[in-house]
Coordinates of C-alpha atoms in Angstrom, one line a residue:
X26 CA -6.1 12.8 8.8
X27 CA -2.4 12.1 9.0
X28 CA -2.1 8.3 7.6
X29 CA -4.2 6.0 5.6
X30 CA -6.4 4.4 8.0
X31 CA -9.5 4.9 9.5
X32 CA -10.8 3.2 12.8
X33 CA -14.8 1.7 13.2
X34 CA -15.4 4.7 15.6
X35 CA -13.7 7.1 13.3
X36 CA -16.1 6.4 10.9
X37 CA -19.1 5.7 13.2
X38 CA -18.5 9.4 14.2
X39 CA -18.5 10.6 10.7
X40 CA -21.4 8.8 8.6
X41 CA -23.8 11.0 7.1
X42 CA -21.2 13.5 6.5
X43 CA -22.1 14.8 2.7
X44 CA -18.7 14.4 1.4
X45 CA -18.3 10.8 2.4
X46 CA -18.2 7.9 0.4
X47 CA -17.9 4.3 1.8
X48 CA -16.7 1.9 -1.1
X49 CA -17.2 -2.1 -0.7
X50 CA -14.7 -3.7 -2.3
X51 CA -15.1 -7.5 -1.3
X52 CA -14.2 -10.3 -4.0
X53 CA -12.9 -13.7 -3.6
X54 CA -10.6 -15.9 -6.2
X55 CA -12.6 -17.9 -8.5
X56 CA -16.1 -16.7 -7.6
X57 CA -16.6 -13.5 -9.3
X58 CA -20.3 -12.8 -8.2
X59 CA -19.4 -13.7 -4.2
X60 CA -18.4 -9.7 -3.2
X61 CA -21.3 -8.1 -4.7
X62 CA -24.1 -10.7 -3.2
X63 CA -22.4 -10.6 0.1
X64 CA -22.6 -6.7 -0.4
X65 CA -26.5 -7.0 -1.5
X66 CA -27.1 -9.0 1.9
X67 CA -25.0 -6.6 4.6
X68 CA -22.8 -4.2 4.3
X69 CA -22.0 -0.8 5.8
X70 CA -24.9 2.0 5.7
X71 CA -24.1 4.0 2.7
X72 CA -21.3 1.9 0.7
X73 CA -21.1 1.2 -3.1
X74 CA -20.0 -1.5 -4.5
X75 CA -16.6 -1.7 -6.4
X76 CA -16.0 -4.8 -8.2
X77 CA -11.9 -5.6 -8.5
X78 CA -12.6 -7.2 -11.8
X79 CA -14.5 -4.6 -13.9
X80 CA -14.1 -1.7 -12.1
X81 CA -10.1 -1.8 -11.0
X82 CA -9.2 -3.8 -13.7
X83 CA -9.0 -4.2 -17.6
X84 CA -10.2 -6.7 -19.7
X85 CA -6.5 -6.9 -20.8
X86 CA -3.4 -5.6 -20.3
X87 CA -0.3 -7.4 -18.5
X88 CA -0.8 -9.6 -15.4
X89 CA -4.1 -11.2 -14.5
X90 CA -5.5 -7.4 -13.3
X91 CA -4.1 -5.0 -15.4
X92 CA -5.0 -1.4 -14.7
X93 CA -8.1 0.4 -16.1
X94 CA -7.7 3.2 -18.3
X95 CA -7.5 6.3 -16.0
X96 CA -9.7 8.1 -16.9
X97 CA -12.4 5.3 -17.6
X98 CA -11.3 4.9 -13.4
X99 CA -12.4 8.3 -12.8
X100 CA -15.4 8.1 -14.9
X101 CA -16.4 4.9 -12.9
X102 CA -16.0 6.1 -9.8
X103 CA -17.5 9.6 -11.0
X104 CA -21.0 7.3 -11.7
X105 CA -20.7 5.5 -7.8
X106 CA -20.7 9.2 -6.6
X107 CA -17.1 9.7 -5.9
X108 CA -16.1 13.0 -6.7
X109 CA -13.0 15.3 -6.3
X110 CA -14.6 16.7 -2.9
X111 CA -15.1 13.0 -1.7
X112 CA -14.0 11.5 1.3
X113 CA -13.7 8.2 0.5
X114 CA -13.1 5.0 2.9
X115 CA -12.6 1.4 1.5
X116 CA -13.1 -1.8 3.1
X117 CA -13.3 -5.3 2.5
X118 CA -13.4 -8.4 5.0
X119 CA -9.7 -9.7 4.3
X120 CA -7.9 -7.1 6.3
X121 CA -7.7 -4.9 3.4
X122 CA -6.4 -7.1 0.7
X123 CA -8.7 -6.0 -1.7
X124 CA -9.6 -2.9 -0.6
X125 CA -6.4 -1.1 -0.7
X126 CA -6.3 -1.6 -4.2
X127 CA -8.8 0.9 -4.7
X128 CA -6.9 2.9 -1.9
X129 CA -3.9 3.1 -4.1
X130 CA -6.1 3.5 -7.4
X131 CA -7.3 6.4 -6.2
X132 CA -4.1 7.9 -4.8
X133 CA -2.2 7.1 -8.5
X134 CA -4.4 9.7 -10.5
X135 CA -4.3 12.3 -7.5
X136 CA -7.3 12.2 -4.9
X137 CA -5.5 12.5 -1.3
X138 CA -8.4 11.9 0.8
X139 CA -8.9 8.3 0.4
X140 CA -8.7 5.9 3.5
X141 CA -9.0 1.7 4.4
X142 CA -11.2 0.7 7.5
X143 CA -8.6 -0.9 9.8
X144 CA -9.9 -4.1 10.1
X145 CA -13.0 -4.2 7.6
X146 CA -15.9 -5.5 8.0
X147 CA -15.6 -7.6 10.8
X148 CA -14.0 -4.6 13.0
X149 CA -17.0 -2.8 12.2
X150 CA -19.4 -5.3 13.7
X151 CA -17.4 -5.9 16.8
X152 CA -17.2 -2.4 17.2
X153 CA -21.1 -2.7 17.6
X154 CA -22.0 -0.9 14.6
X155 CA -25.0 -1.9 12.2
X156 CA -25.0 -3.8 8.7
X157 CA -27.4 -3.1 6.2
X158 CA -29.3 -4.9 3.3
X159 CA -30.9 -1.4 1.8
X160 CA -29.0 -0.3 -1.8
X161 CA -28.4 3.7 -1.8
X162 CA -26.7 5.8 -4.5
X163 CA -24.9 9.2 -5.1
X164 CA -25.3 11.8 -7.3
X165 CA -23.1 11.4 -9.7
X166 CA -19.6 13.5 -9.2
X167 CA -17.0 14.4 -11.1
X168 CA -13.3 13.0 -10.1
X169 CA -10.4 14.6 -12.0
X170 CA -7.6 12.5 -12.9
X171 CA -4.0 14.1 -12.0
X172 CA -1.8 11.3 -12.9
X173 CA 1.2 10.3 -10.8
X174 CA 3.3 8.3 -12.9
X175 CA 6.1 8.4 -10.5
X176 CA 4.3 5.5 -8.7
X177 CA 4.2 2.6 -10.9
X178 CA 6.8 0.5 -12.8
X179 CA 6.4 -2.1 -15.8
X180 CA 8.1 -4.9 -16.0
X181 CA 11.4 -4.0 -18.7
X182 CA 12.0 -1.3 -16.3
X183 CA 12.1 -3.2 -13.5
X184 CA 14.1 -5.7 -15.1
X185 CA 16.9 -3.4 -16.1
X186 CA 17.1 -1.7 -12.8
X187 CA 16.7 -4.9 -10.3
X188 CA 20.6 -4.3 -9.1
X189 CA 19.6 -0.7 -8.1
X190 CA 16.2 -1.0 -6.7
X191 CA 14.6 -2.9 -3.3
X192 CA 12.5 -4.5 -4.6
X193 CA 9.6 -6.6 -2.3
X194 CA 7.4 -9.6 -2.8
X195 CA 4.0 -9.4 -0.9
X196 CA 3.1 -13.1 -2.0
X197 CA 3.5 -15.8 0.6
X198 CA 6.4 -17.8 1.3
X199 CA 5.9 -20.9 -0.7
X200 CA 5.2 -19.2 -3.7
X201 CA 7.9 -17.1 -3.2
X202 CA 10.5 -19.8 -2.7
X203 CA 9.1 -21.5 -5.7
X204 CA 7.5 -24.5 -4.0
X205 CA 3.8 -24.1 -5.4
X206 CA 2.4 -21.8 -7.7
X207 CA -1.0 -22.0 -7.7
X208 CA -2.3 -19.5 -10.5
X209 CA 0.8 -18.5 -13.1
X210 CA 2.8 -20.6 -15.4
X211 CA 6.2 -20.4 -13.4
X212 CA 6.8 -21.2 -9.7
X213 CA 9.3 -18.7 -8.1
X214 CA 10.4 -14.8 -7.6
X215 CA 12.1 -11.9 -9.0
X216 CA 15.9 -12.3 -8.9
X217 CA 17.0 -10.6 -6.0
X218 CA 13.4 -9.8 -5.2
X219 CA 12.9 -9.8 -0.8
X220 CA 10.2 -12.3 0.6
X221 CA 7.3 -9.5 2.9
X222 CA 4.0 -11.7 3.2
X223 CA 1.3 -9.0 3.4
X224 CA -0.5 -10.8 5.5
X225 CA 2.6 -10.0 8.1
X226 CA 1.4 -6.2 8.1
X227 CA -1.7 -7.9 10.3
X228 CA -2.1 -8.3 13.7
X229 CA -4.0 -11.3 14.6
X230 CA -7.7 -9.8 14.6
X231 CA -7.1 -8.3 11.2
X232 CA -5.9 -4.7 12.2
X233 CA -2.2 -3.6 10.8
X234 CA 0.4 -3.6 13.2
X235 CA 1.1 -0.1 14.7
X236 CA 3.0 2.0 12.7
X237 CA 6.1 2.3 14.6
X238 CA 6.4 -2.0 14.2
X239 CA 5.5 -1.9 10.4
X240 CA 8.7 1.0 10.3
X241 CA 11.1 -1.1 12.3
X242 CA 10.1 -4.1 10.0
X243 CA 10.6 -2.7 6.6
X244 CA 13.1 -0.4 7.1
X245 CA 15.1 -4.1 8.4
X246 CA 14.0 -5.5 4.8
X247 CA 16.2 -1.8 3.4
X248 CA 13.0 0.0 2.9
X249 CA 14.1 3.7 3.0
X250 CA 17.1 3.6 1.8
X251 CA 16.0 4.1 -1.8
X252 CA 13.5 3.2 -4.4
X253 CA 11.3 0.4 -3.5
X254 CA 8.9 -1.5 -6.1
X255 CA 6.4 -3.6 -4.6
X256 CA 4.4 -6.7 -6.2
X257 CA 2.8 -10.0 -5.8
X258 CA 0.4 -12.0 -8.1
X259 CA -1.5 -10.0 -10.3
X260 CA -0.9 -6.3 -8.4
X261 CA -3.5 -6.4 -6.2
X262 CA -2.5 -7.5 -2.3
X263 CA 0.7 -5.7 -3.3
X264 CA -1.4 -2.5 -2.5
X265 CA -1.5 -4.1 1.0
X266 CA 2.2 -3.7 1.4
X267 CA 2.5 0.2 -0.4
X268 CA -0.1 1.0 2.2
X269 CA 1.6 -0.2 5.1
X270 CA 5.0 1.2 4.3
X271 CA 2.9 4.4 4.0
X272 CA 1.6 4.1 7.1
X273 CA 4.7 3.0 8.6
X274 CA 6.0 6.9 7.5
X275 CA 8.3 5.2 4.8
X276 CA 6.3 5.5 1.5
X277 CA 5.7 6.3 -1.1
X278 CA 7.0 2.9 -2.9
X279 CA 6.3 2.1 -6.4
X280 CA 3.9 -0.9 -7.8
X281 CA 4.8 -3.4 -10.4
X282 CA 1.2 -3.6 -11.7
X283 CA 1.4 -6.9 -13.8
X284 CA 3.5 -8.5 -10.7
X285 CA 4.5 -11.9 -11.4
X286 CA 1.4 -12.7 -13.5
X287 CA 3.0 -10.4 -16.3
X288 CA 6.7 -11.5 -15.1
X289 CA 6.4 -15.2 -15.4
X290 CA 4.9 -15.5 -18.8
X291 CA 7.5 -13.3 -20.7
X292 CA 10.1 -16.2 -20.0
X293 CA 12.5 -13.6 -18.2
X294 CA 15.1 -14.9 -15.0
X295 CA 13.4 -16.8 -12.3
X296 CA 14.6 -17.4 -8.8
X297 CA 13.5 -19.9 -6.5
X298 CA 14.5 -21.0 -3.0
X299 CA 14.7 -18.4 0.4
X300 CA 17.0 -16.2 -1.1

């Protein structure tokens, strides 16, 4: 494997491979039980459930999803069968929005061969393949953690280095600009912060854009030419974008885990308008 995604017929070639491990990552804003009772009626031969909200997250922590203990992570994932030998593909049915949290989770404390399903659940099914309502484990694994620190930043850091750093926000435009803010207590961006939706890094039937158009995109927003620190509400869809620069052949780029969640409640600068 040379990039972070995985086609339907890539992985319809490959199930019942010993070493695989299909994670469901569904969940939907404001409805915590929706992802894993969509997962008990259909999903994917062979996946596991992964719940954003008790298994990516802590119960507090800066930003709205602050990241789990690492090693409670590992442990987690250890129990759902995911191991240091594991080949593990995510997938979701939001074009990876979700999923590639647990994408970049899993690349943060060292385990390589971790991969989205271009296109989710719903590429999968127009593909032809088969859903299924039957609930299979794993034996539980061991996954070691081997931190890489080198791919997160936290908010004072960001702050003191925003003239020397790209830095890109993967919420949508009106937030962005400041005219609504749905979730957090203060409507705008990052000063100097650059406006890339993640839902741009789509092509209309919910497959990223090639690599070569996700390249000549970013590296038009200055990805490449330094250090870029990625975010959006709570750290989540901001995974979205670090995947697709890394598929684009321009990554690694750093995550600002507590995104504007953690930003807009510690009364720092604000920004608002297209700048």
């Amino acid at each position: 494997m040379t990039g972070p995604l995985v086609s339907p017929d890539w992985l319809s070639w490959h199930m019942g491979e010993p070493d695989l491990r299909l994670a469901d990552v569904r969940w939907y804003l404001g409805e915590p039980e929706r992802g894993r009772q969509a997962y008990r009626q259909a999903h994917i031969p062979g996946a596991v459930y992964v719940d954003l909200e008790t298994d990516l997250s802590a119960e507090e922590g800066p930003g709205r999803h602050p990241l789990p203990d690492w090693g409670a992570l590992a442990a987690r994932m250890g129990e759902l069968g995911i191991g240091d030998d594991s080949v593990v593909v995510a997938y979701d049915d939001r074009g990876g929005a979700v999923a590639s949290r647990l994408w970049w989770m899993l690349r943060a404390i060292g385990h390589e061969r971790t991969y989205l399903l271009d296109g989710g659940l719903a590429a999968w099914v127009a593909a032809g393949h088969a859903l299924t309502d039957e609930l299979l484990g794993h034996v539980p694994a061991e996954l070691t953690v081997s931190l890489r620190p080198d791919l997160t930043v936290d908010r004072d850091e960001l702050r003191g280095r925003l003239e020397s750093v790209l830095t890109l926000d993967a919420r949508a435009g009106e937030r962005y600009r400041g005219e609504s803010e749905p979730l957090d207590p203060v409507a705008g961006h990052i000063p100097g912060a650059v406006n890339a939706p993640y839902e741009d890094n789509l092509a209309s039937f919910g497959r990223f854009l090639p690599a070569e158009q996700l390249a000549a995109k970013y590296r038009a927003l200055g990805v490449g030419d330094g250090e870029t620190v990625v975010y959006c509400g709570s750290g989540v869809t901001a995974c979205h974008t670090l995947l697709a620069i890394e598929h684009a052949g321009l990554g690694p780029a750093k995550l600002y885990p507590g995104s504007w969640s953690d930003w807009s409640t510690e009364g720092y600068e604000v920004a608002t308008g297209p700048e």
